[in-house]
Amino acid sequence: MNGGLRASMSWLHTWTGLICGWLVFAIFATGTATVFRHEIEAWTRPSLSARSDPAVGLQRAYDHLLVAAPQATLFGVQATNGQERDMLAFWSNLDGTYGQADLDPATGAPAVDPPTGGGEMFYRFHFELMAPYPFGRLAACLAAAFFASAVVSGVITHKRIFSDFFTFRPEKGGQRAWLDGHNVLGALALPFHLFIALTGIVTLATTFMPFGMTGAYGQDAAAFYADSAPETRGMPERAGKPAVMAPLAPMIATAERELGGKVGRLTVNNPGDASARVSLHRDNQGRLSRPVSGAVFDGVSGRLLAVSPPPGPAMATNDLLYGLHMAEFAGPALRWLYFFAGLSGCGLIASGLVLWTVSRRRKLANPAKPYFGFRLVEVMNVGAVMGLPLAIAGFFWADRLLPAGLADRPAVEGRIFLATIAATIVYSALRPQKRAWTETAWLAAFAFAAIPLLSAATGGRNLAASLAAGDWAMVALDLTLVALGGGFLFMARRAGRVAAPAPRRAARTAAAE
Amino acid sequence: MELLGFVSAPLAFAAFISAALSMDRHHRQVTGHACPAERRARLRLSSKALFVLAILVGVIGGGVGLVAGILGAGLAAGAVVTTLTVRPALLARLLAPRAS
């Protein structure tokens, strides 16, 4: 039974890993970049300063939007914090139109940098894959479920997981070295891989498993979301009587006292109207769970009207799992650990994909002319494993090189991101396998290492200036890009040295016959 | 509280080293010979004690401390694998007989 179970788990591990591996790699790679999405956002907006008082920034944004969006029926602003330097604002107008802008906390007005997808692009790709709603989210959910099953089946498959825990024999080369590397990468961050896959499914639970919601609320999604944030229930209709809004600072002070933490988000319903309501929500830094906790004020008198009640057990569980995935609680050091664990996940998936071809190449009758399926996997492996990093580097290049006044600039950045992956797949199909790995690794090494130079040369963030200003987040980002370039340089040199394995004698004999 | 999670990482590192050296394969990597029975028993005991200590420190750190501890332990295990692969001689000093 035990042998049978291991064999079936091995089959499951191999095929779920292969079928979803490329997609999971894309999700993992962009998820790893998302750990520093606020820093990437700041990198793409060099006009934003490192230091700003969140409450002062919110007040400025509040004052700006009351004047700049007089027809708004609702507007919201995300406050700055230790990571975020811009304030994402949105509003909806009386005529049903919507608007969105990144505000500079120093002025409250839109940031002067060219429009960009910023770190938000990686974040959205991570779970939407740039596909129409809900298909991208469903695909991301399915990929997470497949990844979780591949992790569990991989653990069951491994006979001696504890004795092999520290075993890595790169000197043995070939399949043995790849298998050791795959096992070690899998074992090192095993708890991370499991919880990130399972909590990832939870973050999209309402898309993937909407049955609880539809069972209780039918098609009335608005009622579900109202119950999720009960303090916002009973928002009055617009009175149509203009009124002067109360100052924000006392409301922020009251909200921070009531909510036990810093305010991270502001929403105003019916601004400039006698029926105005101001909602202030807590940010999630320093707490593992991610509950919706907010306070609602009368926008004209500034009087506190309601505070979020504690969530029920189901919601509290959801908030905890959601928070664990989003890592908004994490300080800089812990975010670095998330980043390294994410990199180990990328390495795990990449080594598994390569292992599939390495273990089968020796069995090929004619390795120079493999069958179509084998060649397809080889091409897609290079396309995914090298295409994603190249696309990430390509995004940074596009951000610096695209004209500032280009129409729909963030969407063009996104198209360049996707086009880079497609180009890598095509390139891989046209080149011999070993050369495709080596050449794309060289290109990735150059593309990453040159980003800080390109940025400095085109008026973007400048490593020397960041050092002089003590802007350590930007220094770390630039150095990380250079280090990634170094990593790909190492990979290119290693890939260039690896000799193609000789086919098995039996296979050679079979071919001769 | 996050800090306590990071304190548990060196403890996990020490626990992993003890666990690795108690295995013949890794003991041989470091010293050239299999692990003697008495040393294996001591290494296993210290490994378990250090693990318990690492987990306790992480738990005291609360939820965030525990997450930091788990991820830090992964990094510590990676450091042990790297040391065993690249510079096993560094670990030989730990097993060298102490001068009286």
Coordinates of C-alpha atoms in Angstrom, one line a residue:
Chain A
M1 CA 0.0 0.0 0.0
N2 CA 2.8 2.3 1.0
G3 CA 4.7 1.8 -2.3
G4 CA 1.4 2.3 -4.2
L5 CA 0.7 5.5 -2.4
R6 CA 4.2 6.8 -3.1
A7 CA 3.9 5.9 -6.7
S8 CA 0.6 7.6 -7.1
M9 CA 1.8 10.7 -5.2
S10 CA 4.9 10.7 -7.4
W11 CA 2.7 10.7 -10.5
L12 CA 0.5 13.4 -9.1
H13 CA 3.6 15.5 -8.1
T14 CA 5.2 15.1 -11.6
W15 CA 2.1 16.0 -13.6
T16 CA 0.6 18.7 -11.5
G17 CA 4.0 20.2 -11.3
L18 CA 4.5 20.2 -15.0
I19 CA 1.0 21.3 -16.1
C20 CA 0.8 24.2 -13.7
G21 CA 4.5 24.8 -13.2
W22 CA 4.9 27.6 -15.7
L23 CA 1.8 29.5 -14.4
V24 CA 2.8 28.9 -10.8
F25 CA 6.3 30.2 -11.5
A26 CA 4.8 33.4 -13.0
I27 CA 2.6 33.8 -9.9
F28 CA 5.5 33.1 -7.5
A29 CA 7.9 35.4 -9.4
T30 CA 5.5 38.4 -9.4
G31 CA 4.4 37.6 -5.9
T32 CA 8.0 37.7 -4.8
A33 CA 8.4 41.1 -6.5
T34 CA 5.1 42.2 -4.8
V35 CA 6.8 41.9 -1.4
F36 CA 8.5 45.2 -2.3
R37 CA 5.7 46.6 -4.4
H38 CA 5.6 49.9 -2.4
E39 CA 9.3 50.3 -2.9
I40 CA 9.0 49.6 -6.6
E41 CA 6.1 52.1 -6.7
A42 CA 8.4 54.7 -5.1
W43 CA 11.2 53.8 -7.5
T44 CA 8.9 54.6 -10.4
R45 CA 7.9 57.9 -8.9
P46 CA 11.1 59.6 -8.1
S47 CA 9.5 62.9 -7.1
L48 CA 8.1 61.3 -3.9
S49 CA 10.0 61.9 -0.7
A50 CA 10.8 59.1 1.7
R51 CA 9.5 60.8 4.8
S52 CA 6.0 62.1 5.3
D53 CA 3.5 62.3 8.1
P54 CA 0.5 60.0 7.2
A55 CA -2.0 62.2 9.0
V56 CA -0.8 65.4 7.4
G57 CA -0.8 63.7 4.0
L58 CA -4.4 62.6 4.5
Q59 CA -5.4 66.1 5.5
R60 CA -3.8 67.5 2.3
A61 CA -5.4 64.9 0.1
Y62 CA -8.8 65.5 1.8
D63 CA -8.5 69.3 1.2
H64 CA -7.3 68.7 -2.4
L65 CA -10.1 66.3 -3.3
L66 CA -12.9 68.5 -1.7
V67 CA -11.8 71.2 -4.2
A68 CA -10.7 69.1 -7.2
A69 CA -13.6 66.6 -7.2
P70 CA -16.6 68.8 -6.3
Q71 CA -19.0 66.4 -8.2
A72 CA -17.8 63.3 -6.3
T73 CA -20.4 61.3 -4.5
L74 CA -17.6 59.4 -2.8
F75 CA -13.8 59.5 -2.6
G76 CA -11.2 57.5 -0.8
V77 CA -7.5 57.9 -0.1
Q78 CA -4.9 55.3 1.0
A79 CA -2.5 56.9 3.6
T80 CA 1.2 56.7 3.4
N81 CA 3.1 54.5 5.9
G82 CA 6.7 53.3 6.4
Q83 CA 6.5 51.6 2.9
E84 CA 4.0 53.6 0.8
R85 CA 5.1 57.0 -0.3
D86 CA 2.2 57.9 -2.6
M87 CA -1.5 58.1 -1.7
L88 CA -3.7 56.2 -4.1
A89 CA -7.0 58.1 -4.4
F90 CA -10.2 57.2 -6.2
W91 CA -13.5 58.9 -6.6
S92 CA -16.9 58.4 -8.2
N93 CA -18.9 61.3 -9.7
L94 CA -22.6 62.1 -9.8
D95 CA -22.7 61.2 -13.5
G96 CA -21.5 57.7 -12.8
T97 CA -17.9 58.3 -14.0
Y98 CA -14.9 57.2 -11.9
G99 CA -11.4 58.7 -11.4
Q100 CA -8.2 57.6 -9.8
A101 CA -4.9 59.4 -9.1
D102 CA -1.7 58.9 -7.1
L103 CA -1.4 61.9 -4.8
D104 CA 1.8 63.4 -3.5
P105 CA 1.6 63.6 0.4
A106 CA 3.7 66.8 0.3
T107 CA 1.0 68.7 -1.6
G108 CA -2.1 66.5 -1.7
A109 CA -2.2 67.0 -5.5
P110 CA -1.4 64.3 -8.1
A111 CA 2.2 63.3 -8.2
V112 CA 4.1 64.9 -11.1
D113 CA 5.8 61.7 -12.3
P114 CA 4.7 60.1 -15.6
P115 CA 1.8 57.7 -15.1
T116 CA 3.1 54.2 -14.4
G117 CA 1.8 50.8 -13.4
G118 CA 4.4 50.8 -10.7
G119 CA 4.6 48.0 -8.1
E120 CA 0.8 47.7 -8.4
M121 CA 1.3 46.0 -11.8
F122 CA 3.2 43.1 -10.3
Y123 CA 0.6 42.9 -7.5
R124 CA -2.3 42.7 -9.9
F125 CA -0.6 40.3 -12.2
H126 CA 0.1 38.0 -9.2
F127 CA -3.6 37.2 -8.8
E128 CA -5.3 38.5 -12.0
L129 CA -2.6 37.5 -14.6
M130 CA -3.7 40.5 -16.7
A131 CA -6.7 38.4 -17.8
P132 CA -10.4 39.6 -17.7
Y133 CA -12.3 39.2 -14.5
P134 CA -12.9 36.5 -13.2
F135 CA -10.8 34.3 -15.4
G136 CA -7.4 35.4 -14.2
R137 CA -8.4 35.1 -10.6
L138 CA -9.9 31.6 -11.2
A139 CA -6.7 30.5 -13.0
A140 CA -4.5 31.9 -10.1
C141 CA -6.7 30.0 -7.6
L142 CA -6.5 26.8 -9.5
A143 CA -2.7 27.2 -9.8
A144 CA -2.5 27.8 -6.1
A145 CA -4.5 24.6 -5.4
F146 CA -2.4 22.6 -7.8
F147 CA 0.8 24.0 -6.2
A148 CA -0.5 23.0 -2.7
S149 CA -1.2 19.5 -4.0
A150 CA 2.2 19.3 -5.6
V151 CA 3.9 20.3 -2.3
V152 CA 1.9 17.7 -0.3
S153 CA 2.4 14.9 -2.8
G154 CA 6.1 15.9 -3.0
V155 CA 6.5 15.4 0.7
I156 CA 4.7 12.0 0.6
T157 CA 6.8 10.9 -2.4
H158 CA 10.1 11.6 -0.6
K159 CA 11.2 8.5 1.2
R160 CA 13.9 10.0 3.3
I161 CA 12.9 13.6 3.7
F162 CA 14.7 14.0 7.1
S163 CA 17.9 12.2 6.2
D164 CA 18.1 14.1 2.9
F165 CA 17.1 17.4 4.4
F166 CA 20.7 18.8 4.2
T167 CA 21.9 16.9 1.3
F168 CA 23.0 18.8 -1.8
R169 CA 25.6 17.2 -4.1
P170 CA 26.2 19.7 -7.0
E171 CA 29.5 17.9 -7.8
K172 CA 27.5 14.8 -9.0
G173 CA 25.9 16.9 -11.7
G174 CA 22.9 15.9 -13.9
Q175 CA 19.7 14.5 -12.5
R176 CA 21.2 13.8 -9.0
A177 CA 22.2 17.5 -8.5
W178 CA 18.9 18.8 -9.8
L179 CA 16.9 16.5 -7.6
D180 CA 19.0 17.4 -4.6
G181 CA 18.6 21.1 -5.3
H182 CA 14.8 20.6 -5.8
N183 CA 14.5 18.7 -2.5
V184 CA 16.6 21.1 -0.5
L185 CA 14.7 24.2 -1.9
G186 CA 11.4 22.4 -1.2
A187 CA 12.4 21.4 2.4
L188 CA 13.9 24.8 3.4
A189 CA 10.8 26.8 3.0
L190 CA 8.2 24.0 3.2
P191 CA 6.0 25.8 5.8
F192 CA 6.1 29.0 3.7
H193 CA 5.2 27.2 0.5
L194 CA 2.2 25.5 2.2
F195 CA 0.8 28.5 3.9
I196 CA 1.3 30.9 1.0
A197 CA -0.5 28.5 -1.4
L198 CA -3.4 27.9 1.1
T199 CA -3.8 31.5 2.2
G200 CA -3.6 32.5 -1.5
I201 CA -6.7 30.5 -2.1
V202 CA -8.3 32.1 0.9
T203 CA -7.6 35.6 -0.5
L204 CA -9.7 34.8 -3.6
A205 CA -12.2 32.6 -1.8
T206 CA -15.2 34.7 -2.8
T207 CA -14.3 34.2 -6.5
F208 CA -13.3 30.5 -6.2
M209 CA -15.9 29.3 -3.7
P210 CA -18.7 31.9 -3.7
F211 CA -21.2 29.2 -2.5
G212 CA -21.3 30.4 1.2
M213 CA -21.9 33.9 0.1
T214 CA -24.5 33.1 -2.5
G215 CA -26.2 30.7 -0.1
A216 CA -26.7 33.4 2.5
Y217 CA -27.1 36.5 0.3
G218 CA -28.3 35.2 -3.1
Q219 CA -27.2 37.6 -5.8
D220 CA -27.1 40.5 -3.4
A221 CA -23.3 40.9 -3.2
A222 CA -23.8 44.5 -1.9
A223 CA -25.5 43.1 1.2
F224 CA -22.5 40.7 1.8
Y225 CA -20.0 43.6 1.5
A226 CA -22.2 45.8 3.8
D227 CA -22.1 43.0 6.4
S228 CA -18.3 42.7 6.0
A229 CA -18.0 46.4 7.1
P230 CA -21.0 46.9 9.3
E231 CA -19.9 50.3 10.5
T232 CA -20.7 51.6 7.0
R233 CA -24.3 50.4 7.0
G234 CA -27.0 53.0 6.6
M235 CA -25.1 55.6 4.7
P236 CA -27.6 58.5 4.1
E237 CA -28.6 59.6 0.6
R238 CA -27.2 62.9 -0.6
A239 CA -29.2 65.7 0.9
G240 CA -28.4 68.2 -1.8
K241 CA -27.6 70.9 0.8
P242 CA -24.0 72.2 0.5
A243 CA -22.1 72.2 3.8
V244 CA -18.6 73.0 5.1
M245 CA -16.7 69.8 6.0
A246 CA -15.3 69.4 9.5
P247 CA -11.4 69.4 9.8
L248 CA -10.0 65.9 9.5
A249 CA -7.3 66.0 12.2
P250 CA -9.6 65.7 15.3
M251 CA -11.4 62.8 13.5
I252 CA -8.1 61.0 12.9
A253 CA -7.1 61.5 16.6
T254 CA -10.4 60.0 17.7
A255 CA -10.3 57.1 15.2
E256 CA -6.7 56.2 16.2
R257 CA -7.8 56.2 19.9
E258 CA -10.9 54.0 19.2
L259 CA -9.2 51.6 16.7
G260 CA -5.9 51.3 18.6
G261 CA -3.6 52.0 15.7
K262 CA -2.7 54.4 12.9
V263 CA -5.3 55.4 10.3
G264 CA -4.4 53.9 6.9
R265 CA -7.4 54.7 4.8
L266 CA -10.0 57.5 4.4
T267 CA -13.4 57.3 2.6
V268 CA -15.8 60.2 2.3
N269 CA -19.4 59.6 1.3
N270 CA -21.3 62.7 -0.1
P271 CA -18.4 65.1 0.4
G272 CA -19.4 68.8 0.7
D273 CA -23.0 67.8 1.5
A274 CA -25.0 68.1 4.7
S275 CA -25.2 64.3 4.7
A276 CA -21.4 63.8 4.4
R277 CA -19.9 60.8 6.2
V278 CA -16.2 60.3 6.9
S279 CA -14.9 56.7 7.4
L280 CA -11.4 56.1 8.8
H281 CA -9.9 52.6 8.7
R282 CA -6.9 51.3 10.6
D283 CA -3.8 50.3 8.8
N284 CA -2.5 46.7 9.3
Q285 CA 1.1 47.3 10.2
G286 CA 2.3 45.3 13.2
R287 CA -0.8 42.9 13.4
L288 CA -1.0 39.6 11.8
S289 CA -4.7 39.6 11.2
R290 CA -6.2 42.0 8.7
P291 CA -9.7 42.8 9.9
V292 CA -11.8 45.7 8.6
S293 CA -11.8 48.0 11.5
G294 CA -13.0 51.5 11.0
A295 CA -14.8 54.5 12.5
V296 CA -17.5 56.5 10.9
F297 CA -18.0 60.2 11.6
D298 CA -20.5 62.9 10.6
G299 CA -18.6 64.8 8.0
V300 CA -20.0 68.2 8.9
S301 CA -20.0 68.1 12.7
G302 CA -17.1 65.6 13.1
R303 CA -19.1 63.6 15.6
L304 CA -18.2 59.9 15.9
L305 CA -21.2 57.8 14.8
A306 CA -20.0 54.2 14.7
V307 CA -17.1 51.9 15.2
S308 CA -16.5 48.4 13.7
P309 CA -17.6 45.6 16.1
P310 CA -15.1 42.7 16.5
P311 CA -15.4 40.2 13.6
G312 CA -17.1 36.8 14.1
P313 CA -15.1 33.6 14.3
A314 CA -15.3 32.8 10.6
M315 CA -14.4 36.3 9.6
A316 CA -11.6 36.4 12.1
T317 CA -10.1 33.2 10.7
N318 CA -10.4 34.7 7.2
D319 CA -8.7 37.9 8.3
L320 CA -5.8 36.0 9.9
L321 CA -5.2 33.9 6.8
Y322 CA -5.6 36.9 4.5
G323 CA -3.2 38.8 6.7
L324 CA -0.6 36.0 6.6
H325 CA -0.6 36.1 2.8
M326 CA -0.5 39.9 2.4
A327 CA 2.3 40.3 5.0
E328 CA 1.2 43.9 5.7
F329 CA 2.1 43.3 9.3
A330 CA 5.8 42.6 8.5
G331 CA 8.6 45.0 9.2
P332 CA 11.5 45.4 6.8
A333 CA 13.4 42.3 8.1
L334 CA 10.5 40.0 7.9
R335 CA 9.6 41.2 4.4
W336 CA 13.1 40.3 3.4
L337 CA 12.4 36.8 4.7
Y338 CA 9.2 36.7 2.7
F339 CA 11.3 37.8 -0.3
F340 CA 13.9 35.0 0.2
A341 CA 11.3 32.4 0.8
G342 CA 9.6 33.6 -2.4
L343 CA 12.9 33.2 -4.3
S344 CA 13.3 29.7 -2.9
G345 CA 9.8 28.9 -4.2
C346 CA 10.8 30.2 -7.6
G347 CA 13.9 28.0 -7.5
L348 CA 11.9 25.1 -6.3
I349 CA 9.4 25.4 -9.3
A350 CA 12.2 26.1 -11.8
S351 CA 14.3 23.2 -10.7
G352 CA 11.3 20.9 -10.8
L353 CA 10.5 21.9 -14.3
V354 CA 14.1 21.5 -15.4
L355 CA 14.3 18.1 -13.6
W356 CA 11.4 16.8 -15.8
T357 CA 13.5 17.3 -18.9
V358 CA 16.8 16.3 -17.3
S359 CA 15.4 12.9 -16.1
R360 CA 13.8 12.2 -19.5
R361 CA 16.6 13.5 -21.8
R362 CA 18.8 10.5 -21.1
K363 CA 16.0 8.1 -22.1
L364 CA 15.5 9.8 -25.5
A365 CA 16.3 7.7 -28.5
N366 CA 17.8 10.7 -30.2
P367 CA 18.5 13.6 -27.8
A368 CA 19.3 15.9 -30.8
K369 CA 15.8 15.4 -32.1
P370 CA 13.4 14.9 -29.2
Y371 CA 9.7 14.3 -29.6
F372 CA 7.3 17.3 -29.8
G373 CA 6.0 17.1 -26.2
F374 CA 9.6 17.0 -24.8
R375 CA 10.7 20.0 -27.0
L376 CA 7.6 21.9 -26.0
V377 CA 8.4 21.5 -22.3
E378 CA 12.0 22.6 -23.0
V379 CA 10.9 25.7 -24.8
M380 CA 8.2 26.6 -22.2
N381 CA 10.7 26.1 -19.4
V382 CA 13.0 28.7 -20.8
G383 CA 10.0 30.9 -21.7
A384 CA 8.7 30.8 -18.1
V385 CA 11.8 30.6 -16.0
M386 CA 13.8 33.2 -18.0
G387 CA 10.9 35.0 -19.6
L388 CA 9.4 36.2 -16.3
P389 CA 12.6 37.7 -14.9
L390 CA 13.3 39.3 -18.3
A391 CA 9.7 40.7 -18.3
I392 CA 10.2 42.1 -14.8
A393 CA 13.5 43.8 -15.9
G394 CA 11.7 44.9 -19.1
F395 CA 9.1 46.6 -17.0
F396 CA 11.8 48.7 -15.2
W397 CA 13.3 49.6 -18.6
A398 CA 10.0 50.5 -20.0
D399 CA 9.2 52.7 -17.1
R400 CA 12.4 54.7 -17.7
L401 CA 12.3 54.8 -21.5
L402 CA 8.7 55.2 -22.5
P403 CA 7.8 58.9 -23.3
A404 CA 6.2 60.7 -20.3
G405 CA 3.3 61.9 -22.4
L406 CA 2.5 58.5 -24.0
A407 CA -1.2 57.7 -24.0
D408 CA -2.2 54.9 -21.6
R409 CA 1.4 54.6 -20.5
P410 CA 0.7 52.0 -17.6
A411 CA -1.1 49.7 -20.1
V412 CA 1.8 49.9 -22.5
E413 CA 4.1 48.9 -19.7
G414 CA 1.9 45.9 -19.1
R415 CA 1.9 45.0 -22.8
I416 CA 5.7 45.2 -22.8
F417 CA 5.8 42.9 -19.8
L418 CA 3.7 40.3 -21.6
A419 CA 5.5 40.8 -25.0
T420 CA 8.8 40.0 -23.3
I421 CA 7.6 36.7 -22.0
A422 CA 6.2 35.8 -25.5
A423 CA 9.4 36.9 -27.1
T424 CA 11.4 34.7 -24.8
I425 CA 9.3 31.7 -25.7
V426 CA 9.7 32.4 -29.4
Y427 CA 13.5 32.8 -28.9
S428 CA 13.7 29.6 -27.0
A429 CA 11.9 27.7 -29.8
L430 CA 14.4 29.1 -32.3
R431 CA 17.6 28.3 -30.4
P432 CA 19.3 25.1 -29.2
Q433 CA 18.2 24.5 -25.7
K434 CA 21.5 25.0 -23.9
R435 CA 22.2 28.2 -25.8
A436 CA 18.7 29.5 -25.1
W437 CA 19.3 29.1 -21.3
T438 CA 22.8 30.7 -21.5
E439 CA 21.9 33.6 -23.8
T440 CA 18.7 34.5 -21.9
A441 CA 20.6 34.3 -18.6
W442 CA 23.3 36.7 -20.0
L443 CA 20.5 39.1 -21.2
A444 CA 18.8 38.9 -17.8
A445 CA 22.1 39.6 -16.0
F446 CA 22.7 42.7 -18.1
A447 CA 19.0 43.8 -18.0
F448 CA 18.9 43.7 -14.2
A449 CA 22.4 45.0 -13.4
A450 CA 22.0 48.0 -15.8
I451 CA 18.7 49.2 -14.3
P452 CA 20.3 51.5 -11.7
L453 CA 22.6 53.0 -14.4
L454 CA 19.7 53.5 -16.7
S455 CA 17.6 55.1 -14.0
A456 CA 20.4 57.5 -13.1
A457 CA 20.9 58.4 -16.8
T458 CA 17.3 59.1 -17.4
G459 CA 16.5 61.3 -14.4
G460 CA 15.0 58.6 -12.3
R461 CA 16.2 57.3 -8.9
N462 CA 19.9 57.6 -8.6
L463 CA 21.8 55.2 -6.3
A464 CA 24.4 57.8 -5.4
A465 CA 21.8 60.4 -4.6
S466 CA 19.8 57.8 -2.6
L467 CA 22.9 57.0 -0.6
A468 CA 23.6 60.7 0.0
A469 CA 20.0 61.2 1.2
G470 CA 20.0 58.1 3.4
D471 CA 17.1 56.7 1.4
W472 CA 17.9 53.1 2.3
A473 CA 14.8 51.6 0.8
M474 CA 15.8 52.9 -2.7
V475 CA 19.5 51.9 -2.0
A476 CA 18.4 48.4 -1.1
L477 CA 16.1 48.2 -4.2
D478 CA 18.9 49.3 -6.6
L479 CA 21.4 46.9 -4.9
T480 CA 18.9 44.0 -5.1
L481 CA 18.5 44.6 -8.8
V482 CA 22.3 44.5 -9.2
A483 CA 22.4 41.3 -7.1
L484 CA 19.8 39.7 -9.2
G485 CA 21.9 40.6 -12.2
G486 CA 24.8 38.9 -10.5
G487 CA 22.7 35.9 -9.8
F488 CA 21.8 35.6 -13.5
L489 CA 25.5 36.1 -14.5
F490 CA 26.4 33.2 -12.3
M491 CA 23.7 31.2 -13.8
A492 CA 24.8 32.1 -17.4
R493 CA 28.4 31.0 -16.6
R494 CA 27.2 27.7 -15.1
A495 CA 24.8 27.0 -17.9
G496 CA 27.5 27.7 -20.4
R497 CA 29.8 25.1 -18.8
V498 CA 27.2 22.3 -18.4
A499 CA 27.9 19.6 -21.0
A500 CA 25.0 17.9 -22.7
P501 CA 24.6 14.4 -21.1
A502 CA 25.4 11.4 -23.2
P503 CA 22.5 9.3 -24.1
R504 CA 22.2 5.9 -22.4
R505 CA 23.8 3.0 -24.2
A506 CA 20.5 1.2 -24.4
A507 CA 18.9 4.2 -26.0
R508 CA 21.8 4.5 -28.4
T509 CA 21.5 0.8 -29.3
A510 CA 17.8 1.2 -29.8
A511 CA 18.4 4.2 -32.1
A512 CA 21.0 2.2 -34.1
E513 CA 18.5 -0.6 -34.5
Chain B
M1 CA 7.6 40.9 18.9
E2 CA 9.0 40.3 15.4
L3 CA 12.5 40.6 17.0
L4 CA 11.8 37.5 19.1
G5 CA 11.1 35.6 15.9
F6 CA 14.5 36.6 14.7
V7 CA 16.1 35.5 17.9
S8 CA 14.8 32.1 17.3
A9 CA 16.6 31.8 14.0
P10 CA 20.1 31.4 15.4
L11 CA 18.7 28.8 17.8
A12 CA 17.2 27.0 14.8
F13 CA 20.5 27.3 13.0
A14 CA 22.3 25.6 16.0
A15 CA 19.6 23.0 16.2
F16 CA 19.9 22.2 12.5
I17 CA 23.7 22.0 12.7
S18 CA 23.4 19.5 15.6
A19 CA 20.8 17.5 13.7
A20 CA 22.9 17.5 10.5
L21 CA 26.1 16.4 12.3
S22 CA 24.3 13.6 14.1
M23 CA 23.8 12.0 10.6
D24 CA 26.7 9.8 9.3
R25 CA 26.6 11.3 5.9
H26 CA 27.1 14.9 7.1
H27 CA 29.4 13.9 9.9
R28 CA 31.6 12.2 7.2
Q29 CA 31.4 15.3 5.1
V30 CA 32.8 17.3 8.0
T31 CA 35.2 15.0 9.7
G32 CA 35.8 12.2 7.2
H33 CA 34.3 9.5 9.4
A34 CA 30.9 8.3 10.6
C35 CA 29.4 9.8 13.8
P36 CA 30.2 7.8 16.9
A37 CA 27.2 6.5 18.8
E38 CA 27.8 8.6 22.0
R39 CA 28.3 11.8 20.0
R40 CA 25.2 11.1 18.0
A41 CA 23.1 10.8 21.1
R42 CA 24.5 14.1 22.5
L43 CA 24.0 15.9 19.2
R44 CA 20.4 14.6 18.9
L45 CA 19.6 15.7 22.4
S46 CA 21.0 19.1 21.9
S47 CA 19.2 19.5 18.6
K48 CA 15.9 18.6 20.2
A49 CA 16.5 21.0 23.1
L50 CA 17.5 23.8 20.8
F51 CA 14.4 23.3 18.6
V52 CA 12.1 23.4 21.6
L53 CA 13.9 26.6 22.8
A54 CA 13.6 28.1 19.3
I55 CA 9.9 27.3 19.1
L56 CA 9.3 28.7 22.6
V57 CA 11.0 32.0 21.7
G58 CA 8.9 32.2 18.5
V59 CA 5.7 31.5 20.4
I60 CA 6.5 34.1 23.1
G61 CA 6.9 36.5 20.1
G62 CA 3.2 36.0 19.3
G63 CA 1.8 35.5 15.8
V64 CA 4.3 37.8 14.0
G65 CA 7.2 36.3 16.0
L66 CA 6.1 32.8 15.1
V67 CA 6.0 33.7 11.3
A68 CA 9.4 35.4 11.6
G69 CA 10.7 32.3 13.5
I70 CA 9.4 29.8 10.8
L71 CA 10.8 31.8 7.9
G72 CA 14.0 32.4 9.8
A73 CA 14.4 28.7 10.5
G74 CA 14.1 28.1 6.7
L75 CA 16.9 30.5 6.2
A76 CA 18.9 28.9 9.0
A77 CA 18.5 25.5 7.3
G78 CA 19.6 27.0 4.0
A79 CA 22.7 28.4 5.8
V80 CA 23.5 24.9 7.1
V81 CA 23.1 23.3 3.7
T82 CA 25.3 26.0 2.2
T83 CA 28.0 25.6 4.8
L84 CA 28.0 21.8 4.5
T85 CA 28.2 22.0 0.7
V86 CA 30.7 24.9 0.3
R87 CA 32.8 25.0 3.5
P88 CA 32.3 21.8 5.6
A89 CA 35.6 22.5 7.3
L90 CA 34.1 25.4 9.1
L91 CA 31.9 23.0 11.0
A92 CA 34.8 20.7 11.8
R93 CA 35.9 23.2 14.5
L94 CA 32.7 22.6 16.4
L95 CA 33.6 18.9 16.7
A96 CA 37.3 19.3 17.4
P97 CA 38.3 18.1 20.9
R98 CA 38.6 21.0 23.3
A99 CA 42.0 21.7 24.8
S100 CA 41.9 21.1 28.6

